[in-house]
mmCIF file of C-alpha atoms in Angstrom:
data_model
loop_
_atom_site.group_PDB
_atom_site.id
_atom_site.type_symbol
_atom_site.label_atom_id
_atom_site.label_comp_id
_atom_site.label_asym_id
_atom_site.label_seq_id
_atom_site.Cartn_x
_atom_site.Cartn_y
_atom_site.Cartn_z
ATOM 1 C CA UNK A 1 191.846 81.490 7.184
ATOM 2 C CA UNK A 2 189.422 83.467 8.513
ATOM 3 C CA UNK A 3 186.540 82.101 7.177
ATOM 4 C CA UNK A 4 187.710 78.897 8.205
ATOM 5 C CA UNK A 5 187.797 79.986 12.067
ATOM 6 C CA UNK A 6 184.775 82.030 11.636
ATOM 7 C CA UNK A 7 183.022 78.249 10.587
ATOM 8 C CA UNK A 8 184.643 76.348 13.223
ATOM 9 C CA UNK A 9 183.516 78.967 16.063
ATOM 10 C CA UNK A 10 179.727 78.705 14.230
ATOM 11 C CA UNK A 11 180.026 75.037 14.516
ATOM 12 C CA UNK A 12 180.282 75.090 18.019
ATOM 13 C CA UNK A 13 176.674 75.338 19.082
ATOM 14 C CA UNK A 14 176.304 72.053 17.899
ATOM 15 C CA UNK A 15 178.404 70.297 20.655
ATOM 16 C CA UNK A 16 175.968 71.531 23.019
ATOM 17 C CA UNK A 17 172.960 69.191 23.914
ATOM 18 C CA UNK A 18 170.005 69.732 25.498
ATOM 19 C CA UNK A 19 169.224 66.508 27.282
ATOM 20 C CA UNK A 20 164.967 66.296 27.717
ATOM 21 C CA UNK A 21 163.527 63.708 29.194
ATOM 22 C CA UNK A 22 161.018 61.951 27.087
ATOM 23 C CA UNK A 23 158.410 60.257 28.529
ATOM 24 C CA UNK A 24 155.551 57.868 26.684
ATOM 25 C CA UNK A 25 152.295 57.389 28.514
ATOM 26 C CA UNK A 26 149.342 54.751 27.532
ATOM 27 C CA UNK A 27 147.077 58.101 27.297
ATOM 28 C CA UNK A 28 146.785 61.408 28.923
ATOM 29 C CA UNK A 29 145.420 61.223 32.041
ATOM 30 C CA UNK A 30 148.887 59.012 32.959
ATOM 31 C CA UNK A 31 150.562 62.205 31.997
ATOM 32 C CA UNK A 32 148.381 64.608 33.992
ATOM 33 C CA UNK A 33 148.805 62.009 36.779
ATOM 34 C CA UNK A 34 152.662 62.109 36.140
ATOM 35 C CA UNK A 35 153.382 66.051 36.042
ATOM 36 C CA UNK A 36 150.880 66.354 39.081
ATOM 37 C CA UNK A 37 152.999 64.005 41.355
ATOM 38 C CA UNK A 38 156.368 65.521 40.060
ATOM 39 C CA UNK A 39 154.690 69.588 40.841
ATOM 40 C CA UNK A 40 153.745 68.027 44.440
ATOM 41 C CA UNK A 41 156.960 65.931 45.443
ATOM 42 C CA UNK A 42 159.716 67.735 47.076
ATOM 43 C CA UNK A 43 163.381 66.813 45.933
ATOM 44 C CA UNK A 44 165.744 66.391 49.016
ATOM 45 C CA UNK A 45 168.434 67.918 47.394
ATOM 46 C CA UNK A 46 167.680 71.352 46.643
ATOM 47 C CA UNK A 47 165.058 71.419 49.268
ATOM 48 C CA UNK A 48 163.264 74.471 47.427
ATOM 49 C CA UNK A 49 162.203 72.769 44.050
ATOM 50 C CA UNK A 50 160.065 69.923 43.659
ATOM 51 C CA UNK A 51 160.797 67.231 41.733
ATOM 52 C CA UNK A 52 159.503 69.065 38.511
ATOM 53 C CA UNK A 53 161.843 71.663 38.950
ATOM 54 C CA UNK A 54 164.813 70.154 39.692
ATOM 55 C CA UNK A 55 168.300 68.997 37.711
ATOM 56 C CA UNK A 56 169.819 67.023 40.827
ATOM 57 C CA UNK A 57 170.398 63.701 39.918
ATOM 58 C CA UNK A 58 168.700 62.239 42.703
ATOM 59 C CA UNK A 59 165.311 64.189 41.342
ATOM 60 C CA UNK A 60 166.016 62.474 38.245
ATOM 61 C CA UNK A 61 165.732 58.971 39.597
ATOM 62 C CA UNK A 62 162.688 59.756 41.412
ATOM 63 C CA UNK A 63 161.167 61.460 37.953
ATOM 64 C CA UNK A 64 161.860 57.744 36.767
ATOM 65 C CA UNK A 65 160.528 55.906 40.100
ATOM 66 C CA UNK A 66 157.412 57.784 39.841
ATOM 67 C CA UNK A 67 157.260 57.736 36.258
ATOM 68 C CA UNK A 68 157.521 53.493 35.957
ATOM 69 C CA UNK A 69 155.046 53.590 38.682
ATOM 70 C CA UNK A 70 152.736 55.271 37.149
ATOM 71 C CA UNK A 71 152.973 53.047 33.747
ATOM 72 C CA UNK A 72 152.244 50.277 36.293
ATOM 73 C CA UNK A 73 148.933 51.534 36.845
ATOM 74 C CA UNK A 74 150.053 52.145 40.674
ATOM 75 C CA UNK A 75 147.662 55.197 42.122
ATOM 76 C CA UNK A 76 148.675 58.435 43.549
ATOM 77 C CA UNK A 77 148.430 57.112 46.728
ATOM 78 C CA UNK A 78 150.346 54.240 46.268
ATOM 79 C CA UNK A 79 153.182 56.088 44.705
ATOM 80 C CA UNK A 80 152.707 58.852 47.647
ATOM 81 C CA UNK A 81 152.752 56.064 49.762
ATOM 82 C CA UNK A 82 155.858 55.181 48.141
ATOM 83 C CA UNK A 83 158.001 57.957 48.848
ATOM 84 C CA UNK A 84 156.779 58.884 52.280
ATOM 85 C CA UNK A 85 157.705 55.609 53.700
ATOM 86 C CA UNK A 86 161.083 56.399 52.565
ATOM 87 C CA UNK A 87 161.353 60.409 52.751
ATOM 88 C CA UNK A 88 158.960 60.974 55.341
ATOM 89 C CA UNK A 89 156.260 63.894 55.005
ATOM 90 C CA UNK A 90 159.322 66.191 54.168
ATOM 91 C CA UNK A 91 159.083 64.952 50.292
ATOM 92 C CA UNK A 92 155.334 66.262 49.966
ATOM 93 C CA UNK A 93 154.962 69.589 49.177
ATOM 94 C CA UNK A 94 151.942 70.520 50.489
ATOM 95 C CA UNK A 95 152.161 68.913 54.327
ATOM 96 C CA UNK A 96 149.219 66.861 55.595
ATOM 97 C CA UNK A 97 147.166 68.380 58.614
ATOM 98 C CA UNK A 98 148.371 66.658 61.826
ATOM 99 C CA UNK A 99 149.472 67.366 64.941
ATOM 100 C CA UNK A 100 152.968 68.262 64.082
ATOM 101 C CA UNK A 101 152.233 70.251 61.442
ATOM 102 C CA UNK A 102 148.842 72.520 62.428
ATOM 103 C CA UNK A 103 150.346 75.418 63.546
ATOM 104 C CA UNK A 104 151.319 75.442 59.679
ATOM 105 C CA UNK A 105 148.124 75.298 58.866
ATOM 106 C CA UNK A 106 146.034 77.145 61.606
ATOM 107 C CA UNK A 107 148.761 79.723 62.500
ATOM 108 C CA UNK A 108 148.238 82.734 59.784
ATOM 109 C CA UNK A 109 144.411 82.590 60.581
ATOM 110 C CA UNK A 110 145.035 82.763 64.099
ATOM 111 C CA UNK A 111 147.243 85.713 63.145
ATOM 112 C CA UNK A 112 144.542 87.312 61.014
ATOM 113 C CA UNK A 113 142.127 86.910 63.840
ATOM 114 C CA UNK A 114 143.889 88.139 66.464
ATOM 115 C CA UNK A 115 145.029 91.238 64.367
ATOM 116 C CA UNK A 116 141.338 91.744 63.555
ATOM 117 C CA UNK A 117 140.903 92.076 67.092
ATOM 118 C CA UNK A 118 143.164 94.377 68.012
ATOM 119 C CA UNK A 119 142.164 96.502 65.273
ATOM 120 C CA UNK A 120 138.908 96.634 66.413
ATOM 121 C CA UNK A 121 139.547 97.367 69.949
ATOM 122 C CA UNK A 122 142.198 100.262 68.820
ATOM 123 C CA UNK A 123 139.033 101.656 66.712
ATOM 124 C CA UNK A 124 136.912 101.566 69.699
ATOM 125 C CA UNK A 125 138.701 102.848 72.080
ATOM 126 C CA UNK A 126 139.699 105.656 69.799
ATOM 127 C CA UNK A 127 135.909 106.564 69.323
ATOM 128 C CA UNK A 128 134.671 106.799 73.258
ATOM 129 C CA UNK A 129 137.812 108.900 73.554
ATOM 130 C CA UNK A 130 135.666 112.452 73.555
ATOM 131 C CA UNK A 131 137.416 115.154 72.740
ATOM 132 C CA UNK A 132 137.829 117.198 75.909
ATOM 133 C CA UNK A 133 136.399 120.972 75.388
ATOM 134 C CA UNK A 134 139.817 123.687 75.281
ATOM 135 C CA UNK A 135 140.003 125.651 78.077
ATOM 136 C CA UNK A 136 139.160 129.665 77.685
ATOM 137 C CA UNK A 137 142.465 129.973 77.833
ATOM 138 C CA UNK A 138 144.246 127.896 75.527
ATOM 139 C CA UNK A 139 141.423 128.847 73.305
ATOM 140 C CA UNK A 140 142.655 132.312 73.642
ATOM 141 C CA UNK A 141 145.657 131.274 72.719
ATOM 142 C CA UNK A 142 145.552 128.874 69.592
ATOM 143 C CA UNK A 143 143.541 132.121 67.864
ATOM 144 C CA UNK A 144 146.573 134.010 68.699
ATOM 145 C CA UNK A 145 148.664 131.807 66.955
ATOM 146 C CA UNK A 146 146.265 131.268 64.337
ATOM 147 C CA UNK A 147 146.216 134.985 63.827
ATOM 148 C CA UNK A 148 149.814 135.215 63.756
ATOM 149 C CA UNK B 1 149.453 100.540 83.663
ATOM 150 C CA UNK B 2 153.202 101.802 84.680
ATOM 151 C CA UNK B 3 155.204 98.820 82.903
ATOM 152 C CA UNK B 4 153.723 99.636 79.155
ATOM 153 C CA UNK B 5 156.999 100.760 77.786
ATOM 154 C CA UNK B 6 158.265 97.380 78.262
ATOM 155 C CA UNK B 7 155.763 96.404 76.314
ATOM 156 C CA UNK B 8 157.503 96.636 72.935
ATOM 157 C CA UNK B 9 161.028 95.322 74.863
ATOM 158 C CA UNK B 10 159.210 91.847 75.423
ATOM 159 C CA UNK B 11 157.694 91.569 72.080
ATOM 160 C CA UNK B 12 161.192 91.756 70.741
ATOM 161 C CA UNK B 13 163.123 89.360 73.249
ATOM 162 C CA UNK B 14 160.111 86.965 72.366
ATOM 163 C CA UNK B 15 161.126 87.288 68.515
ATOM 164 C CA UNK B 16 165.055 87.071 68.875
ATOM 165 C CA UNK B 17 164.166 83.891 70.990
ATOM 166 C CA UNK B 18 161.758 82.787 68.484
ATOM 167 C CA UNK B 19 164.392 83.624 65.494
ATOM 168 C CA UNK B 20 167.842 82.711 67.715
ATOM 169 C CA UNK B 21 166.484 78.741 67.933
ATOM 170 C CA UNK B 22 165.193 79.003 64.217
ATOM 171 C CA UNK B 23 169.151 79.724 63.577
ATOM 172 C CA UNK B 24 170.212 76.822 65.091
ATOM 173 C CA UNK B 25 168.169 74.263 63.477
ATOM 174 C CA UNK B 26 169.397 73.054 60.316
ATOM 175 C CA UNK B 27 166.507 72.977 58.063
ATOM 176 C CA UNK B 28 168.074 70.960 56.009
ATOM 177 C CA UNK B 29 167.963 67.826 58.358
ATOM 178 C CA UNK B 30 165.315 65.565 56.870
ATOM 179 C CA UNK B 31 164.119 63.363 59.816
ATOM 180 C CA UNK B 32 164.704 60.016 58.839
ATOM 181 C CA UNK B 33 161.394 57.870 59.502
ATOM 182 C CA UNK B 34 163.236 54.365 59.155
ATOM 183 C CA UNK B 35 165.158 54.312 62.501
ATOM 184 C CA UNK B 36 163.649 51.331 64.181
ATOM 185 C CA UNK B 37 162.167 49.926 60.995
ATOM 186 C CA UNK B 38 163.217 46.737 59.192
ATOM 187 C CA UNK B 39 165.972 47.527 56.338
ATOM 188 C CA UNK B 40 164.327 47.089 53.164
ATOM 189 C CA UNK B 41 167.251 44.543 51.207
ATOM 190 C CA UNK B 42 169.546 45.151 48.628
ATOM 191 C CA UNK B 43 171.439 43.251 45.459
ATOM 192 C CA UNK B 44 173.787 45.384 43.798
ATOM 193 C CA UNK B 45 176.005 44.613 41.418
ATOM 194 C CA UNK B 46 179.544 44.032 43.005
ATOM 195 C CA UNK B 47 181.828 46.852 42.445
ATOM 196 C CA UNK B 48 184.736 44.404 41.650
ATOM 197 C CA UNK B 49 183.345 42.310 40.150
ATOM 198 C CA UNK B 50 179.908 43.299 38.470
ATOM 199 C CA UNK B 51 179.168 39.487 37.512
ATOM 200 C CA UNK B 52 178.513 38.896 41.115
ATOM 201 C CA UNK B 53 175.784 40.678 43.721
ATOM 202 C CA UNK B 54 176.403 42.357 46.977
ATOM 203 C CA UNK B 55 172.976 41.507 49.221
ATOM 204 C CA UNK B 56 172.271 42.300 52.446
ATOM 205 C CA UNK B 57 170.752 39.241 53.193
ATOM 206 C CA UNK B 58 174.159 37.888 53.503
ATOM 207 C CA UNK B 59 174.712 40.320 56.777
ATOM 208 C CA UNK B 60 171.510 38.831 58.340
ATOM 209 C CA UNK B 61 172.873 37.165 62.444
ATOM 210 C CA UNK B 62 175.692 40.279 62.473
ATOM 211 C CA UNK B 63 175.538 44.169 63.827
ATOM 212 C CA UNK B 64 176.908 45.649 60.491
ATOM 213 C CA UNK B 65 177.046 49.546 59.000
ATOM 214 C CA UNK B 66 175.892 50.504 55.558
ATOM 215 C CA UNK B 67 178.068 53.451 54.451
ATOM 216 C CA UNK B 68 176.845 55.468 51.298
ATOM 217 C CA UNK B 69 179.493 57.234 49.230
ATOM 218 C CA UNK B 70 180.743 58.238 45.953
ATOM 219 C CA UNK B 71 183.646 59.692 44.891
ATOM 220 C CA UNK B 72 182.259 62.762 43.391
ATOM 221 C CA UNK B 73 181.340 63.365 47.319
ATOM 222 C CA UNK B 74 184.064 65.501 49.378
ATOM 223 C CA UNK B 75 182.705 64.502 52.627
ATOM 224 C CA UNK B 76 183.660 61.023 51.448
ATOM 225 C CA UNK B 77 186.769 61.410 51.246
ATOM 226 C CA UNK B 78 187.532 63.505 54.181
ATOM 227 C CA UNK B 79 185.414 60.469 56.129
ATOM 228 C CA UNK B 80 187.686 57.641 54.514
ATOM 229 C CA UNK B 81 190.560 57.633 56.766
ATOM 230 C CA UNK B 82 188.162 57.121 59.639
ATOM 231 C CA UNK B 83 186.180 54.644 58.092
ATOM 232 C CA UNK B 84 189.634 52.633 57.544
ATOM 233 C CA UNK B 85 190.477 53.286 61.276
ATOM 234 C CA UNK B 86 186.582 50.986 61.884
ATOM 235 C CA UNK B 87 187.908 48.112 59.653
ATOM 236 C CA UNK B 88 191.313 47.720 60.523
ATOM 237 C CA UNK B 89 191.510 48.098 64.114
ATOM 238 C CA UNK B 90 187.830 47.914 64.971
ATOM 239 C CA UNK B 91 187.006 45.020 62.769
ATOM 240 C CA UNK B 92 183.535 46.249 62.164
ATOM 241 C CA UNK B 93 181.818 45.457 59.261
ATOM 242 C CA UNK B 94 180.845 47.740 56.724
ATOM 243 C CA UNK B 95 179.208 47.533 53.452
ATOM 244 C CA UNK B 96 179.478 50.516 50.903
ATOM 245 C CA UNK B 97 177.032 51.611 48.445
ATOM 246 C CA UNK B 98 179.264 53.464 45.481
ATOM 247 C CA UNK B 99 175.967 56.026 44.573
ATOM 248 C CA UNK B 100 175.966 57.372 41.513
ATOM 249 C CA UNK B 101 179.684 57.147 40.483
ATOM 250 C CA UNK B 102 182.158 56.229 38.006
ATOM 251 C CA UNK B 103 183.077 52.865 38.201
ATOM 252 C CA UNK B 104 186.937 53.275 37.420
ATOM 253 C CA UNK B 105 186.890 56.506 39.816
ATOM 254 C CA UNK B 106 185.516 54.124 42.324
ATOM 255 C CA UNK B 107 188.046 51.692 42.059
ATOM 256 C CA UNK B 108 190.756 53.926 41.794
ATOM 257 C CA UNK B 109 189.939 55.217 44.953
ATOM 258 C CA UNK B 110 189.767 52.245 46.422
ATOM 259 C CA UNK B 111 193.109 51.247 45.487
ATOM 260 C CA UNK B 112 194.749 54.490 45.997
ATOM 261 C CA UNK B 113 193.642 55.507 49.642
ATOM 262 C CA UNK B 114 192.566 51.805 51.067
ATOM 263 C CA UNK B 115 189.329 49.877 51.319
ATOM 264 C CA UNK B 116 187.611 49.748 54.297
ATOM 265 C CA UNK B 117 184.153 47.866 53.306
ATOM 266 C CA UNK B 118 183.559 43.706 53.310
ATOM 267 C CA UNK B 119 182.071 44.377 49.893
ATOM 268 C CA UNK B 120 180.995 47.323 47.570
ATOM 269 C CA UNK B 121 177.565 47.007 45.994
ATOM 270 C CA UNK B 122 177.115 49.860 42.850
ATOM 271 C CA UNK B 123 173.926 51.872 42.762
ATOM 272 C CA UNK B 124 174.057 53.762 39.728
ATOM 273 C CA UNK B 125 170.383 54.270 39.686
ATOM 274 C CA UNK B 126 169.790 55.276 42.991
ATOM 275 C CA UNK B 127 167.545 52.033 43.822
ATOM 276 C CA UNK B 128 168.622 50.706 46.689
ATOM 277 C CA UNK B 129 169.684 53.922 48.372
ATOM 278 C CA UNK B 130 166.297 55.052 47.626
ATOM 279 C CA UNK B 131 164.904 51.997 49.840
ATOM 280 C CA UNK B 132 166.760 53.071 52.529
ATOM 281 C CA UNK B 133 165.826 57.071 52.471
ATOM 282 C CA UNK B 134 169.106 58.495 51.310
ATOM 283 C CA UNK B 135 169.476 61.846 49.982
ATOM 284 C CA UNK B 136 173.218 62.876 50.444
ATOM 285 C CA UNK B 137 176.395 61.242 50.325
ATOM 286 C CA UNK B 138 178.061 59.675 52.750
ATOM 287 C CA UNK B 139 175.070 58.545 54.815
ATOM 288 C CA UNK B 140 175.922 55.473 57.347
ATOM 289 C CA UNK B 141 173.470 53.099 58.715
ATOM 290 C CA UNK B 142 173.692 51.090 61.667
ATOM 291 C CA UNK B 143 171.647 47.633 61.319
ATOM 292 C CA UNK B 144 171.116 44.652 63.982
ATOM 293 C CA UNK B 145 171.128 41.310 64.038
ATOM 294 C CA UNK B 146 167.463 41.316 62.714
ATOM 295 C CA UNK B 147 168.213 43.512 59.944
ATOM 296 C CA UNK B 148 166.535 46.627 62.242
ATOM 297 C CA UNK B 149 167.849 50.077 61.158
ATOM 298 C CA UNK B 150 168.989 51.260 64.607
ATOM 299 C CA UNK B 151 170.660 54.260 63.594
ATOM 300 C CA UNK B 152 171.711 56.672 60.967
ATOM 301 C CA UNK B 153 174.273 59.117 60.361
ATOM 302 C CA UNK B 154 174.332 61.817 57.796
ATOM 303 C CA UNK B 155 177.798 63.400 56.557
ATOM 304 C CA UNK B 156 181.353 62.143 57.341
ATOM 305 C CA UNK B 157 181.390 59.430 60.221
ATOM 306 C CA UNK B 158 183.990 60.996 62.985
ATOM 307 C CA UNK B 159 185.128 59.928 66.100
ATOM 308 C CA UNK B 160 182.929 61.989 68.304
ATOM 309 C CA UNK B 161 180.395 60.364 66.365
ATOM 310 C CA UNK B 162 181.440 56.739 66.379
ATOM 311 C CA UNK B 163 182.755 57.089 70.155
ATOM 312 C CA UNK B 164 179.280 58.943 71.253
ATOM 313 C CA UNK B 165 176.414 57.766 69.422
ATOM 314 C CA UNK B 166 177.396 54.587 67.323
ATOM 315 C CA UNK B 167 179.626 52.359 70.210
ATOM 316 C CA UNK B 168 177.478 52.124 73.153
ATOM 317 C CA UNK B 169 174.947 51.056 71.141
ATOM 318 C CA UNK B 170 176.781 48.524 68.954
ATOM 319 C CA UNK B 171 177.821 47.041 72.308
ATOM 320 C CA UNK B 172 174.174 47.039 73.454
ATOM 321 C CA UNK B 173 172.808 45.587 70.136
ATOM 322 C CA UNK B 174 176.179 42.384 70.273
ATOM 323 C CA UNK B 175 175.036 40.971 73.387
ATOM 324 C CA UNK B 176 171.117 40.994 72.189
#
């Protein structure tokens, strides 16, 4: 009896599935070409992940769009082209530089650069500060406590 | 230099401005860049009857809605009633993409709570909501006479909404 439930839990396993998306390309560089697009398309579902990342089923479909485009011989820009025109700028990962988006891109330097500069003001400043010579008498008196 | 202390007191009002409007935008609202744009068209397989094609072409002359739903979508459901409310006493038309769903589930639902669309085209592939920018269930999508996307929608269609947004402009758009 035992041994009988002790087989059926083993067998168990088995009614899981891992379900992997197979893909056949004409040659490589179709492949490189897919896996690039899919690392540099954002899915709209879980905003976070790109399209290689994610499980939502919308991600899946457009795994397939962009995979039957690329067997059509379309080029990156085309399928690019593609899914801006429908998703806007939003589905690309890494944001073109326009107008709307250069503070994205210009921002941390100016950041950097303005740090730099107070930096180096604070540091010069702090250097023509002399050190004013102590008074005889508060001389006197930090050897006292010194002493002490 | 007497106001330096307030120095610091700026810097942070600046930063809970800066932060307090980053709260209220919902950076999850994608921009949609086909408002104004000419609907791309559609032929889905009819939910009823899958020998036969919903297209949009067949809308072309009438102000219509596109509603996109499934019933694995809550917002759907909690829209229905409303959408129900459009066809019955509003007599607007409304096509429905089913996205993604079980086809009995679909027409379950249907039957059970009421339908509210002229037709039901099935997208279980995501192609034609795809075409028309969708990434969430229920989307709704307001198109002219000339097949122009004039507005869009994004969760469950409410009054407010329909009242505010959707029927000045459908008035606007009949008379052009």
């Amino acid at each position: 009896m035992r041994v009988m439930a002790l087989t059926l839990l083993l067998l168990i396993p088995l009614l899981v599935q891992a379900r992997v998306e197979i893909h056949q390309f004409d040659d490589a560089a179709q492949e490189a070409r897919y896996k690039q697009l899919i690392e540099e398309l954002r899915c709209l579902v879980c905003q976070n992940q790109n399209l290689a990342d994610s499980n939502a089923e919308l991600a899946q479909d457009m795994r397939r769009i962009t995979y039957e485009m690329v067997r059509r011989g379309e080029t990156n820009e085309q399928i690019i082209d593609y899914m801006v025109s429908r998703y806007g700028d939003f589905v690309l990962y890494r944001p073109p530089l326009q107008r709307s988006t250069l503070m994205l891109w210009v921002g941390p330097f100016l950041i950097l650069g303005t740090a730099v500069l107070v930096l180096v003001l604070f540091i010069r400043r702090r250097s023509t500060e002399q050190s004013q010579p102590l008074a005889a008498e508060d001389q006197k008196r930090a050897r006292q406590l010194l002493d002490d | 230099m007497k106001a330096r202390f307030l120095i610091p007191l700026v810097l942070f009002l600046a930063l809970a401005a800066l932060l307090g409007v980053g709260l209220r935008l919902d950076p999850r609202d994608v921009p949609s860049v086909l408002i104004d744009k000419q609907a791309s068209e559609f032929s889905l397989p009819d939910l009823f009857d899958p020998e036969k094609r919903v297209e949009s072409a067949a809308m072309k002359g009438r102000v219509w809605m596109v509603n996109v739903w499934g019933t694995w979508c809550p917002e759907c459901w909690r829209e229905h009633d409303f959408l129900l409310y459009l066809a019955r006493v509003e007599k607007f038309p409304i096509i429905g993409i089913d996205w993604r769903d079980d086809r009995d589930e679909a027409l379950k639902f249907l039957n059970d709570k009421g339908n509210p669309f002229l037709a039901v085209g099935m997208d279980p592939e995501s192609d034609a909501i795809m075409d028309l920018g969708v990434y969430g269930a229920p989307e709704t999508f307001l198109i002219d006479k000339q097949g122009v996307i004039r507005k869009k929608h994004k969760g469950a269609m409410t009054l407010p909404v329909w009242r505010d947004e959707f029927k000045p402009l459908i008035e606007q758009l009949e008379k052009s």
